[in-house]
PDB file of C-alpha atoms in Angstrom:
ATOM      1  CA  UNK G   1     -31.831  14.360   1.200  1.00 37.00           C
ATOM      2  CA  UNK G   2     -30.442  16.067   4.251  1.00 40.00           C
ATOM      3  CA  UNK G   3     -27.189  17.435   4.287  1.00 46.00           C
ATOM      4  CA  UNK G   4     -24.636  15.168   6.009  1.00 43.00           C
ATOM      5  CA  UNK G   5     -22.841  16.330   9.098  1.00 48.00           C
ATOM      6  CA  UNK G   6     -19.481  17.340   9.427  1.00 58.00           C
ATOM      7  CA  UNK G   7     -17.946  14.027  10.036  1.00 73.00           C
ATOM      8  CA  UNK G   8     -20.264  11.249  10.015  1.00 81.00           C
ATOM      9  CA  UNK G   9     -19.610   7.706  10.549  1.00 84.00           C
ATOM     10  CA  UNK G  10     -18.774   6.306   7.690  1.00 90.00           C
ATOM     11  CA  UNK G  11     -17.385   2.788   7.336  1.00 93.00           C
ATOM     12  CA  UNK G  12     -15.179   1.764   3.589  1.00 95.00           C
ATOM     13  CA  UNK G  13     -12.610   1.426   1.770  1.00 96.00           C
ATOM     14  CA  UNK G  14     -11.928   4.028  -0.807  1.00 97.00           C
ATOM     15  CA  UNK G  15      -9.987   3.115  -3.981  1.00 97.00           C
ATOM     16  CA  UNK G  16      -8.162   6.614  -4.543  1.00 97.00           C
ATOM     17  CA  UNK G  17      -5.531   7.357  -7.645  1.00 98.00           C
ATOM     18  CA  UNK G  18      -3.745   9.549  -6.135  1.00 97.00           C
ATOM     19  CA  UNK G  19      -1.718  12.096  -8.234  1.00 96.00           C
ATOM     20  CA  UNK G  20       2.095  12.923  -7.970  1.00 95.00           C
ATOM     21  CA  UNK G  21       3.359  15.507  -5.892  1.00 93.00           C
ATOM     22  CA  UNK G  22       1.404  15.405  -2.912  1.00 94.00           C
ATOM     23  CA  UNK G  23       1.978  13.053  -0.127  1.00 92.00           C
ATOM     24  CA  UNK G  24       0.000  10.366   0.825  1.00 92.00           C
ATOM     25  CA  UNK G  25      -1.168  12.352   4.507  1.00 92.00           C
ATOM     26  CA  UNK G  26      -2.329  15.210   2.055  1.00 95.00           C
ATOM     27  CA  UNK G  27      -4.764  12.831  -0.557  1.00 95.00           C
ATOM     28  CA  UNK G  28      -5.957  11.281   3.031  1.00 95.00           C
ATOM     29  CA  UNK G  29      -6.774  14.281   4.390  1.00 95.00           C
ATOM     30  CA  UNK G  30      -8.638  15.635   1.074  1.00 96.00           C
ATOM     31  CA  UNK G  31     -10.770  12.851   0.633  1.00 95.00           C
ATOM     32  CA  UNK G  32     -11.635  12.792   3.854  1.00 95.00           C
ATOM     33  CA  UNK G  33     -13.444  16.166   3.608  1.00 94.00           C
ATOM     34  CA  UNK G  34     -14.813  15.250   0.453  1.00 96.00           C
ATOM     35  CA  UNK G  35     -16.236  12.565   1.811  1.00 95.00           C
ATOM     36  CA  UNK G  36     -17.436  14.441   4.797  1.00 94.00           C
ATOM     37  CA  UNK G  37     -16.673  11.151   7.597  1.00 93.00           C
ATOM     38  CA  UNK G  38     -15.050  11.226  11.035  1.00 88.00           C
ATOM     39  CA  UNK G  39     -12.453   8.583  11.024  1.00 91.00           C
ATOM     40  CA  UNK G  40      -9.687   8.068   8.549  1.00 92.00           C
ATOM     41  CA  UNK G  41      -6.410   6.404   7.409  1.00 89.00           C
ATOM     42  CA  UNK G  42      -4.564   4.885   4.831  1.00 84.00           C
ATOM     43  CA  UNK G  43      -2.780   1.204   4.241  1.00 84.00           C
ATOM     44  CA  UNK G  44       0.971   2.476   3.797  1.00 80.00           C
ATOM     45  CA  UNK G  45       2.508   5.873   2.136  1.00 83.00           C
ATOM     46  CA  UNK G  46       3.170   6.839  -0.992  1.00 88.00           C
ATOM     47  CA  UNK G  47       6.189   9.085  -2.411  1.00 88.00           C
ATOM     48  CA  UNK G  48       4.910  12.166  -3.382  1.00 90.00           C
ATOM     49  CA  UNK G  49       6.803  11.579  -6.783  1.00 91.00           C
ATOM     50  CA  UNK G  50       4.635   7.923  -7.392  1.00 95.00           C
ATOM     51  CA  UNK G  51       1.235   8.234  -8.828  1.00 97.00           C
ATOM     52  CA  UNK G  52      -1.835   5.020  -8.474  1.00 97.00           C
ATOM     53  CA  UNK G  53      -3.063   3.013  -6.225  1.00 97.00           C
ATOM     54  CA  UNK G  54      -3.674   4.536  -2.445  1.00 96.00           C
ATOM     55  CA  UNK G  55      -6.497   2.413  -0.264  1.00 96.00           C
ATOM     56  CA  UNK G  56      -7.610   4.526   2.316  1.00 96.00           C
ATOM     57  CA  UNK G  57      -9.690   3.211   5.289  1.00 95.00           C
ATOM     58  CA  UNK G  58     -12.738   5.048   6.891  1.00 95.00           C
ATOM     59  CA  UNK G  59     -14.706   4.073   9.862  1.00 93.00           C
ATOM     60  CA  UNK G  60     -14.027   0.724  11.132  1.00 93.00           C
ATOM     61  CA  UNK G  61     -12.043  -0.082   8.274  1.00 94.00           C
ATOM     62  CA  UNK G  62      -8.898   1.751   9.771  1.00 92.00           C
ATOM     63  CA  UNK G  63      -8.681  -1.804  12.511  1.00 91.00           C
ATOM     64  CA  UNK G  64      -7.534  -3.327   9.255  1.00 91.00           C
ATOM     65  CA  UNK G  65      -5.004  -0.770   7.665  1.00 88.00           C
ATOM     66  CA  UNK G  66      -2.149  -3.401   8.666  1.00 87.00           C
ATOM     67  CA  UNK G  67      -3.270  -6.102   6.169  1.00 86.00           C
ATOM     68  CA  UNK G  68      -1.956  -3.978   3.314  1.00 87.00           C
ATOM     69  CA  UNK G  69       0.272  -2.746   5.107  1.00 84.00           C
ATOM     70  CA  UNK G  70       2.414  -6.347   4.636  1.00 85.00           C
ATOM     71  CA  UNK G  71       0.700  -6.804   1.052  1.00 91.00           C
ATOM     72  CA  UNK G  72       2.442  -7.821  -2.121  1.00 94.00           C
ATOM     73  CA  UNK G  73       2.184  -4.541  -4.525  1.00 96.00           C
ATOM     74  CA  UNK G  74       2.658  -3.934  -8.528  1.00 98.00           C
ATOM     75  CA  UNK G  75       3.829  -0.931 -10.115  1.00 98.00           C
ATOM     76  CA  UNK G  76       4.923   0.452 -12.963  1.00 98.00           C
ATOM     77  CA  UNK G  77       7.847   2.156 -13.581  1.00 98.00           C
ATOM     78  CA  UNK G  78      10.097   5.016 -15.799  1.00 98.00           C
ATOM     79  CA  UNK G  79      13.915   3.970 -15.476  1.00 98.00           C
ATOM     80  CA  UNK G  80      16.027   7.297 -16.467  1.00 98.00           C
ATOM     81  CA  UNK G  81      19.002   5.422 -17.779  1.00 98.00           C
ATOM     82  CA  UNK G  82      22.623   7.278 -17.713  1.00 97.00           C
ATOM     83  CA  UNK G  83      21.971   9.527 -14.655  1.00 97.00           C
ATOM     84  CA  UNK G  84      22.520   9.273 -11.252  1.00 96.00           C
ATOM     85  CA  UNK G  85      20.839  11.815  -8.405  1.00 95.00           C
ATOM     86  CA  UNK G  86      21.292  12.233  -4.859  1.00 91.00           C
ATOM     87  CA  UNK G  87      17.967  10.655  -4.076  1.00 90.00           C
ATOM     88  CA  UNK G  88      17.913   7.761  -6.329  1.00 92.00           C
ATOM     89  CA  UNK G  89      14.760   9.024  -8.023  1.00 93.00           C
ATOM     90  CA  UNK G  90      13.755  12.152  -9.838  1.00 93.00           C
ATOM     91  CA  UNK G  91      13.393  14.842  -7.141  1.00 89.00           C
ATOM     92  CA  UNK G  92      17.171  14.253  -6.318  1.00 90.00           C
ATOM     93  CA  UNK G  93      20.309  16.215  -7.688  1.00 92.00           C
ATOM     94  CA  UNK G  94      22.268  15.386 -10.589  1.00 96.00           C
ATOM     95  CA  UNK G  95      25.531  13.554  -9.296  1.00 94.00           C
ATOM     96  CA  UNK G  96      26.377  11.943 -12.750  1.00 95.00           C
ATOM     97  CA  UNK G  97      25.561  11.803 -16.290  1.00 96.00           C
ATOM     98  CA  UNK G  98      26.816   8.374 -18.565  1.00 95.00           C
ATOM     99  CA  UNK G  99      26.339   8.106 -22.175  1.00 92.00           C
ATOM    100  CA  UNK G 100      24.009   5.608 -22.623  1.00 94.00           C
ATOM    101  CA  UNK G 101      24.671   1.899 -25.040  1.00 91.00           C
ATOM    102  CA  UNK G 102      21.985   0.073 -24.279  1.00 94.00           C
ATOM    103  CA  UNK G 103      20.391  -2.860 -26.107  1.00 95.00           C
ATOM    104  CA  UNK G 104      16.636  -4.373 -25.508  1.00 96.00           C
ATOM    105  CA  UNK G 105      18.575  -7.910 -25.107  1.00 97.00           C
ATOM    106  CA  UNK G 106      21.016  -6.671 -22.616  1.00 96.00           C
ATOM    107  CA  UNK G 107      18.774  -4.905 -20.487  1.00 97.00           C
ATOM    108  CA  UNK G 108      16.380  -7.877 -20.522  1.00 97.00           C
ATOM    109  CA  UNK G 109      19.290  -9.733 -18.862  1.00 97.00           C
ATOM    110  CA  UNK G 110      20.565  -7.679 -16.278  1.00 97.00           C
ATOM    111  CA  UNK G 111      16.642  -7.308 -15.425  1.00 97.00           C
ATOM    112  CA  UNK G 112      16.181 -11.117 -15.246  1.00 97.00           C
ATOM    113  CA  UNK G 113      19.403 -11.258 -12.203  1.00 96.00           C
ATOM    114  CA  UNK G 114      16.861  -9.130 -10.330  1.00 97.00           C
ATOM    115  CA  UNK G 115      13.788 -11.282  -9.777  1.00 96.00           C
ATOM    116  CA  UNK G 116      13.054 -13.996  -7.015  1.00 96.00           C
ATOM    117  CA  UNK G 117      14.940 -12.779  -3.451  1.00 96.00           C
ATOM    118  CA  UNK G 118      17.318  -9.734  -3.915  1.00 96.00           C
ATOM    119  CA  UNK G 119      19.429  -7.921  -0.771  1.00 94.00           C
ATOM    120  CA  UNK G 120      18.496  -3.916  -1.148  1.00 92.00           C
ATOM    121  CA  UNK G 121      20.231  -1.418   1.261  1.00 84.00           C
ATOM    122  CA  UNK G 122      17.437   1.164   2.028  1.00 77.00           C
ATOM    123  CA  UNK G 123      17.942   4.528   0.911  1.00 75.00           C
ATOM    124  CA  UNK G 124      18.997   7.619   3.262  1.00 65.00           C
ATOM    125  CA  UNK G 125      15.828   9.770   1.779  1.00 68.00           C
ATOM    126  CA  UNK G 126      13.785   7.365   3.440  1.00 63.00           C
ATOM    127  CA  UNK G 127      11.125   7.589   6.411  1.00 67.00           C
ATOM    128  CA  UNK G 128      13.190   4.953   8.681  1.00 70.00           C
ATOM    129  CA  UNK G 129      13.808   5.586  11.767  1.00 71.00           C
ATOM    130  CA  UNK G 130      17.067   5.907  13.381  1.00 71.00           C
ATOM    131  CA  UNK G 131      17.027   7.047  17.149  1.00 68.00           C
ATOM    132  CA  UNK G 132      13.563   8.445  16.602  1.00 72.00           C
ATOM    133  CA  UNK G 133      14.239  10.437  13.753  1.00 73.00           C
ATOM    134  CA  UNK G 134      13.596   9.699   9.878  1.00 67.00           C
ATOM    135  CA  UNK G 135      16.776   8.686   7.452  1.00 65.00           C
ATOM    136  CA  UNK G 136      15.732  11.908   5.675  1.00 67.00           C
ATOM    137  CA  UNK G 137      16.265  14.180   8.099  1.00 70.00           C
ATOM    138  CA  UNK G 138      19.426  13.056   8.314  1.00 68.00           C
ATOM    139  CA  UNK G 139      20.224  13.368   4.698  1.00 64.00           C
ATOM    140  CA  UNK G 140      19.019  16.879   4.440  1.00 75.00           C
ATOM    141  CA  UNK G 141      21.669  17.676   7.142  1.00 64.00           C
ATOM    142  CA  UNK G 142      24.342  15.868   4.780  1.00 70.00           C
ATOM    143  CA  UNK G 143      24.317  12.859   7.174  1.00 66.00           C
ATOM    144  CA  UNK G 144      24.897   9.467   5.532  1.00 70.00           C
ATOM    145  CA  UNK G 145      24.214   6.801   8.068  1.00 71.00           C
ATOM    146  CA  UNK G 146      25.037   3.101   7.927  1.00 72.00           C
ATOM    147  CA  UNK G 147      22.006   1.106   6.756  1.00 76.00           C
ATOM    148  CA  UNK G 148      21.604  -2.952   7.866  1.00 81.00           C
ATOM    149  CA  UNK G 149      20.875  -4.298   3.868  1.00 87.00           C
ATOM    150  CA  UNK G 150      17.341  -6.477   3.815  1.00 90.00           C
ATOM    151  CA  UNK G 151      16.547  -9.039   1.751  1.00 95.00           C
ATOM    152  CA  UNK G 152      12.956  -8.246  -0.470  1.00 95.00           C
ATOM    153  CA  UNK G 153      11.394 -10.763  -2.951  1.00 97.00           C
ATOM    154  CA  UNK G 154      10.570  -9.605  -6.944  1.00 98.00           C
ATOM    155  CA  UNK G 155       8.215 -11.747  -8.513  1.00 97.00           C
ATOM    156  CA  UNK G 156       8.021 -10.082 -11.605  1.00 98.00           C
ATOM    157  CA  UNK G 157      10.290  -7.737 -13.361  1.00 98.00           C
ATOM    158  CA  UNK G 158       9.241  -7.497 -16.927  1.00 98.00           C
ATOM    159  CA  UNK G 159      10.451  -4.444 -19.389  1.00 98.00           C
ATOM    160  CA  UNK G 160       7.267  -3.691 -21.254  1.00 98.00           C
ATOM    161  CA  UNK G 161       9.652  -0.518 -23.485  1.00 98.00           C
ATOM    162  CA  UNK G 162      12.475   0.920 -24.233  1.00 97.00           C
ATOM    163  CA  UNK G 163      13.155   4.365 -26.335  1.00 95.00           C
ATOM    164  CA  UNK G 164      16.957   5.711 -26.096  1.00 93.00           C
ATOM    165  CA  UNK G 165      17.599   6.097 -22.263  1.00 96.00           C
ATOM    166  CA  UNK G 166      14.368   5.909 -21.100  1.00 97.00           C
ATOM    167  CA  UNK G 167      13.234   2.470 -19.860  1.00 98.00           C
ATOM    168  CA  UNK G 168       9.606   1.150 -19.174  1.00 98.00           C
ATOM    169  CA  UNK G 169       9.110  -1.397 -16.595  1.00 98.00           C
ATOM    170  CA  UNK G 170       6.545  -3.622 -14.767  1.00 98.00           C
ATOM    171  CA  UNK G 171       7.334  -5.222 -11.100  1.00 98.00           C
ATOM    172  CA  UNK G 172       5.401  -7.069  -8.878  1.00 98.00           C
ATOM    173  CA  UNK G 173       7.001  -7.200  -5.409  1.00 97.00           C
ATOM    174  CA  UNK G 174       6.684  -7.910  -1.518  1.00 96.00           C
ATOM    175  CA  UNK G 175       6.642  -5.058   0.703  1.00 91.00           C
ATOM    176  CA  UNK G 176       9.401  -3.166   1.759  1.00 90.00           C
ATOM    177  CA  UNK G 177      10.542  -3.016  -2.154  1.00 94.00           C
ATOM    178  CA  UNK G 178      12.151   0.463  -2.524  1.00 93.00           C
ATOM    179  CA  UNK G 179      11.549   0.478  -6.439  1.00 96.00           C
ATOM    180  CA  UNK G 180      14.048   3.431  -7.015  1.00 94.00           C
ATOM    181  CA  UNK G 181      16.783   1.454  -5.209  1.00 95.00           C
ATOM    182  CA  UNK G 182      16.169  -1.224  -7.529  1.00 97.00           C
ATOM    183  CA  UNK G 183      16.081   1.096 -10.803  1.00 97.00           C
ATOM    184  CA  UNK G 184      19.770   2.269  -9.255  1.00 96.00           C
ATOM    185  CA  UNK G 185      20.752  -1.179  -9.063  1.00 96.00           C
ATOM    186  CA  UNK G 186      19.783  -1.751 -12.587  1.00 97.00           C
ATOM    187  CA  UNK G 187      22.009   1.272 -13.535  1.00 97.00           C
ATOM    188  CA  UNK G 188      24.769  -0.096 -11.499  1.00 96.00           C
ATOM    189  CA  UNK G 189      24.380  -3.304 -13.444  1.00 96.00           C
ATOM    190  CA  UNK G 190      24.039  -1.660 -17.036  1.00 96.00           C
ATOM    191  CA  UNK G 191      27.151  -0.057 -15.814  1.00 95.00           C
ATOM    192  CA  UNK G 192      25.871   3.568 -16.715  1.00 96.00           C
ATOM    193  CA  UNK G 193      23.974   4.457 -13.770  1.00 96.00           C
ATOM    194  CA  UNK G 194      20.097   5.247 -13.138  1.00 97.00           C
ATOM    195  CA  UNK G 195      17.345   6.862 -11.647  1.00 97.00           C
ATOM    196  CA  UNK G 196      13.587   5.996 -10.803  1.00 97.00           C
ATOM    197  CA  UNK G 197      11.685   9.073 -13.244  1.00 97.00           C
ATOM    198  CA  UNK G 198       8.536   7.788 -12.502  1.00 97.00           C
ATOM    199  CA  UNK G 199       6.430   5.518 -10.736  1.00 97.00           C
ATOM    200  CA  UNK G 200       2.410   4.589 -10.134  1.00 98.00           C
ATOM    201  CA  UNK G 201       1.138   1.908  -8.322  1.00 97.00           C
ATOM    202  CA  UNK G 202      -1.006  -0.454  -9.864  1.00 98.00           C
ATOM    203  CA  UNK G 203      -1.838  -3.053  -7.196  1.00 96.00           C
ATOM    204  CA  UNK G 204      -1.881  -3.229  -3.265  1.00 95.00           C
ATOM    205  CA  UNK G 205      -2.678  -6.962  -2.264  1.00 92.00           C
ATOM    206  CA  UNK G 206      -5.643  -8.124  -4.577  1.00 92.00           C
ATOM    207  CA  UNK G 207      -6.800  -4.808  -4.594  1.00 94.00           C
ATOM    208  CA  UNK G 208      -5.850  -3.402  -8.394  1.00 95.00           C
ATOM    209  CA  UNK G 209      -5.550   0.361  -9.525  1.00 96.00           C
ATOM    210  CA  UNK G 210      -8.724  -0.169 -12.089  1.00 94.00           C
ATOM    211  CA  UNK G 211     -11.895   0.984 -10.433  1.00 92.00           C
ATOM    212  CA  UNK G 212     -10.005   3.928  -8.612  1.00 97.00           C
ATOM    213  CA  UNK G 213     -11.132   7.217  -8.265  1.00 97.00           C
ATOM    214  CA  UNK G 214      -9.241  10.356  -8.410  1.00 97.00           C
ATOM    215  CA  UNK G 215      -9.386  13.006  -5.949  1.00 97.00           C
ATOM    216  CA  UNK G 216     -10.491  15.507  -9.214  1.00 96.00           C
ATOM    217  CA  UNK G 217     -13.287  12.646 -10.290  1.00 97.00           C
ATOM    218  CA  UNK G 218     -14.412  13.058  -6.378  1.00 97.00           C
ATOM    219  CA  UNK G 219     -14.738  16.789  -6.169  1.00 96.00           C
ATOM    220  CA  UNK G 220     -17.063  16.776  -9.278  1.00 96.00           C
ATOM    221  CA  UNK G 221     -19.766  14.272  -7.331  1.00 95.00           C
ATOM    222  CA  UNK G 222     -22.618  14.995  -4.824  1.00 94.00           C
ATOM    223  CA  UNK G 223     -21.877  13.580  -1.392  1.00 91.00           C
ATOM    224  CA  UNK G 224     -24.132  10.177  -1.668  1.00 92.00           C
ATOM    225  CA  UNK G 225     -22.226   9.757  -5.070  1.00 95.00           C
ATOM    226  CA  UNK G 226     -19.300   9.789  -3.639  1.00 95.00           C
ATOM    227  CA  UNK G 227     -19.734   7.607  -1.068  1.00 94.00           C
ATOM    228  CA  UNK G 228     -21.010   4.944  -3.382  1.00 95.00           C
ATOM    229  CA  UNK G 229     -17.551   4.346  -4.350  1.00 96.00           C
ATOM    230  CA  UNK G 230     -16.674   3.061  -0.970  1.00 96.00           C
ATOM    231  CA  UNK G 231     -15.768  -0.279  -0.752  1.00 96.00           C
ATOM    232  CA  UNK G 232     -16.752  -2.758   2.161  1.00 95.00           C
ATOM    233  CA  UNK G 233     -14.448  -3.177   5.386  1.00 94.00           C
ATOM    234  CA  UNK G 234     -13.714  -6.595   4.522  1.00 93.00           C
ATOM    235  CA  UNK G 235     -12.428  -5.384   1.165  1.00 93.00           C
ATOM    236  CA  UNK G 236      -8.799  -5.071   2.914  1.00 92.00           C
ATOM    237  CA  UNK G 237      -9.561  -9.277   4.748  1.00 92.00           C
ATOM    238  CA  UNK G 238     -10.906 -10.842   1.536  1.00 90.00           C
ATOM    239  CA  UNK G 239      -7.516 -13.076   1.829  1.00 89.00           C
ATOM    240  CA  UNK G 240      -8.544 -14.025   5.443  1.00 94.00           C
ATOM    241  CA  UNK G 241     -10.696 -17.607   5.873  1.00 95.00           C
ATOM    242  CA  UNK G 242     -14.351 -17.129   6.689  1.00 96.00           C
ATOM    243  CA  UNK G 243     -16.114 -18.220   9.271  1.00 96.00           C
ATOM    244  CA  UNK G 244     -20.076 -17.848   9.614  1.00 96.00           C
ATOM    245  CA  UNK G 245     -21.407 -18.211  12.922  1.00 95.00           C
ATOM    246  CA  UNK G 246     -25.468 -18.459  13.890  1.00 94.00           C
ATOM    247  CA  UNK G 247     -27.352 -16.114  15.802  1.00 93.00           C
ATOM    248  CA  UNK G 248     -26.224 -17.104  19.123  1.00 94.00           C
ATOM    249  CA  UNK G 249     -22.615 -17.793  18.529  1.00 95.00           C
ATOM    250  CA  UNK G 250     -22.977 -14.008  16.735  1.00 94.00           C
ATOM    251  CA  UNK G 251     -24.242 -12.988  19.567  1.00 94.00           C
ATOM    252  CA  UNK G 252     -21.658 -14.165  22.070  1.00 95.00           C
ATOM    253  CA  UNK G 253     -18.821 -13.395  19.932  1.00 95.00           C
ATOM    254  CA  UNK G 254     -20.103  -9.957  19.778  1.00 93.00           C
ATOM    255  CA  UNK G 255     -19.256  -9.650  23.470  1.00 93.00           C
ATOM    256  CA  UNK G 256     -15.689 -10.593  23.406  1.00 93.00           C
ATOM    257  CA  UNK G 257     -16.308 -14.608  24.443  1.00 95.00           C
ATOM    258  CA  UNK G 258     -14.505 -17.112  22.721  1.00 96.00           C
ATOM    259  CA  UNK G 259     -16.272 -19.743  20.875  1.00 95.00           C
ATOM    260  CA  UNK G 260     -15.389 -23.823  20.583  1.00 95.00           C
ATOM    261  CA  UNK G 261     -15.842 -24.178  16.988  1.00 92.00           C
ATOM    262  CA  UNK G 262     -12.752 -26.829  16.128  1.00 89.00           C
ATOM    263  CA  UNK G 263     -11.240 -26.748  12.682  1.00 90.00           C
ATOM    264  CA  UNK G 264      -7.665 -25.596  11.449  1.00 92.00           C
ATOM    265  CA  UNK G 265      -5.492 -23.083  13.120  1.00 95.00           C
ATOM    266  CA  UNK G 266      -5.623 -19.513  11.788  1.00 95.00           C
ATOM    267  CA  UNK G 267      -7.334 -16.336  11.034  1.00 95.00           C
ATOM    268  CA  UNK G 268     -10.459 -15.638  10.120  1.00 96.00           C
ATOM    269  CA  UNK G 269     -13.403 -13.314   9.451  1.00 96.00           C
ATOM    270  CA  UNK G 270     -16.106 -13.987  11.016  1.00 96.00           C
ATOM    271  CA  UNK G 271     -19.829 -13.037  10.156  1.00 96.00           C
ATOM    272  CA  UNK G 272     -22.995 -13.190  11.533  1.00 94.00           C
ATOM    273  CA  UNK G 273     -26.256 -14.706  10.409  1.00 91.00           C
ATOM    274  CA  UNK G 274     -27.051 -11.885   8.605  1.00 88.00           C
ATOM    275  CA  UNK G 275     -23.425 -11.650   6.212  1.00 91.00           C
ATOM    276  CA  UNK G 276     -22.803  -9.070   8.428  1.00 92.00           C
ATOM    277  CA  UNK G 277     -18.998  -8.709   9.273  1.00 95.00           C
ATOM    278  CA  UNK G 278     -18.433  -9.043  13.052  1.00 96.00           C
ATOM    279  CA  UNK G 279     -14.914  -9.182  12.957  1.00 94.00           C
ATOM    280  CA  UNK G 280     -11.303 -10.954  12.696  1.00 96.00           C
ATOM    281  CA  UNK G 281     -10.657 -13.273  15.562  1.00 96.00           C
ATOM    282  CA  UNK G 282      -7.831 -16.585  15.510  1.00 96.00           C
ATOM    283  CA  UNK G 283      -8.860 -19.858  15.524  1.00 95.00           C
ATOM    284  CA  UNK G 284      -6.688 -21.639  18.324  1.00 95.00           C
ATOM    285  CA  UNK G 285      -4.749 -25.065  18.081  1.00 94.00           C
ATOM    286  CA  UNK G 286      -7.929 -26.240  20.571  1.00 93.00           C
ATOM    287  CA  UNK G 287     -10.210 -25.150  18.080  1.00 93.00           C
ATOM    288  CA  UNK G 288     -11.620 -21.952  19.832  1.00 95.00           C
ATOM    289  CA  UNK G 289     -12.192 -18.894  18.159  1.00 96.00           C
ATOM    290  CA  UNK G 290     -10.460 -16.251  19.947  1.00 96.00           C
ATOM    291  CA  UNK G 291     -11.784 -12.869  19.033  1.00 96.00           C
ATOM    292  CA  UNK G 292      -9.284  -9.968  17.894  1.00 94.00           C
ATOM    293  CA  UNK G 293     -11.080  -7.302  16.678  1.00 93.00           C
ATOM    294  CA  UNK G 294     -14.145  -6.455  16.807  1.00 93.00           C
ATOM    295  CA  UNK G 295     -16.520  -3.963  14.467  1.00 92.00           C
ATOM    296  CA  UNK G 296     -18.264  -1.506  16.749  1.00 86.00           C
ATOM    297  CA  UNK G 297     -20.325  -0.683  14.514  1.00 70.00           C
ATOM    298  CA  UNK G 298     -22.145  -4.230  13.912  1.00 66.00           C
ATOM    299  CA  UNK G 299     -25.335  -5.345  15.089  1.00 66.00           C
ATOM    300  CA  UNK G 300     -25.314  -8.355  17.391  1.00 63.00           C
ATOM    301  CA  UNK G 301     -28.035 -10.479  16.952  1.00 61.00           C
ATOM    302  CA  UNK G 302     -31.232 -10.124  19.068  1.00 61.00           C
TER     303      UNK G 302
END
C-alpha cells in the first residue's frame, strides 16, 4: 500500500476517549495527524479536567459538527464532598473545607430536587463570552462579572456510590449542563459544600463512549487501521428523517434545485439511489425539499 499523503481527504466520524488534562483543540489536533487527513473538527469542548467521549468530525463530516453540538450528553461524575475551590471543580483553589455527615438516604434526596428543569448560573472559569472576551479571562484578572442564570434540564441524576466524602454519580443532561456547577449546588444543598473531582463523558447524542478509541490505542495502529475506526458522516444525522430520492431527483438535488416531494415538514437526510448520503436539506410546508447542505464529496448520479 502506498503511503498516504500529508492530509488526504478523509471523510468520518472518529469516536475518541480522550484523556484528562489536555484540551479538547489539543486531542483534535493529535488525531488529526495520526490520522494523516486535511480537514478537521470536533462537536463541542471538553474541560481539560473531564475524561470520555469526544466525536471529532473529518472531511465533510465537520458541515454537521452543530448536531452535537445541541445534543443531550451523559456523564459520570466524582463529587468531592466538604470542599469548596475557586473554580468549582478540581483544578481550582481551596476556599473552604466542612466536615462532612453525610448519609446514602440524605444525599439521595437532595439529588432527587435536582432532576427535571433546574436554573444554573454559569460559572466565571467558563469560555462565555462577555464583550468578546471569555468569563475566564476575566477571572484570572480577579474579575467576577454578573452572569444572566439559565434554565438546563437533568433527566437523570442517579448516585451509583458513596465512600466517606467522596460521592459517585451518573447524569444524563441537555446541553449547556455545567456538571461542576451542579456538584456545587449539591454541596450547597448538603449544606457542607462541594467540588466536581472528576468527570468523563459517556454519551454525546446517541453516540455512547463504548467503541471509542484512545489517542494511545491510535498511535499503536498502521494508518489504514486507523482509519477503519472512522465512523460514517451521517453518524452525527442518524436522528434526522430519511429521505431516498431516485437517480434523477439525486441528480438534481445534487445541483442545489429543490425538489416537490410533499410529505411532513422537517429535516431530513437525503440519499441517493445508491445509499449514498447527498446531504441534509428541509422539507417545506409546500412539500419541497429545500436543500441545506450539501456533501462535496458525493457522486451525483450519471
Amino acid at each position: 500500500m502506498a503511503r498516504a499523503r500529508r492530509g488526504d481527504p478523509v471523510d468520518g466520524v472518529l469516536l475518541l476517549d480522550k484523556p484528562s488534562g489536555i484540551t479538547s483543540n489539543l486531542a483534535l489536533q493529535k488525531a488529526r495527524r495520526l490520522l494523516n487527513v486535511a480537514k478537521a473538527g470536533h462537536t463541542g469542548t471538553l474541560d481539560p479536567l473531564a475524561s470520555g467521549l469526544l466525536p471529532l468530525t473529518f472531511g465533510e463530516a465537520t458541515k454537521f459538527s452543530a448536531d452535537l453540538l445541541d445534543a443531550d450528553k451523559a456523564y459520570a461524575a466524582t463529587v468531592q464532598l466538604g470542599v469548596r475551590t475557586t473554580t468549582a471543580d478540581a483544578d481550582g483553589e481551596v476556599i473552604e473545607r466542612r466536615d462532612v455527615r453525610v448519609a446514602r438516604a440524605q444525599l439521595e434526596e437532595v439529588l432527587s430536587r435536582f432532576t427535571g428543569s433546574i436554573v444554573q448560573v454559569p460559572p466565571m472559569h467558563s469560555a462565555l463570552k462577555r464583550d468578546g472576551r471569555a468569563l475566564y479571562e476575566y477571572a484570572r484578572e480577579g474579575v467576577e462579572l454578573e452572569r444572566a442564570p439559565r434554565t438546563v434540564r437533568i433527566d437523570r441524576l442517579v448516585l451509583t456510590h458513596l465512600e466517606g466524602d467522596r460521592a459517585e454519580i451518573e447524569v444524563d443532561c441537555s446541553k449547556g449542563t455545567y456538571v461542576r456547577v451542579l456538584a456545587e449546588d449539591i454541596g450547597a444543598a448538603l449544606g457542607c459544600g462541594a467540588h466536581l473531582a472528576a468527570l468523563r463523558r459517556t454519551r454525546v447524542g446517541r453516540l455512547p463512549l463504548q467503541g471509542s478509541v484512545t489517542l494511545g490505542e491510535i498511535e499503536q495502529m498502521p494508518l489504514a487501521a486507523r482509519r477503519e475506526w472512522l465512523l460514517p458522516v451521517d453518524a452525527l444525522i442518524a436522528d434526522v428523517q430519511r429521505v431516498d430520492l431516485g437517480a434523477e431527483q439525486a441528480r438534481r438535488f445534487t445541483h442545489g434545485i429543490p425538489l416537490d416531494l410533499g410529505g411532513t415538514p422537517g429535516r431530513r437526510r437525503v440519499y441517493g439511489p445508491d445509499e449514498q448520503l447527498l446531504g441534509v436539506a428541509e422539507l417545506d410546508e409546500h412539500g419541497v425539499l429545500n436543500p441545506r447542505r450539501l456533501i462535496a464529496t458525493a457522486t451525483p448520479p450519471a
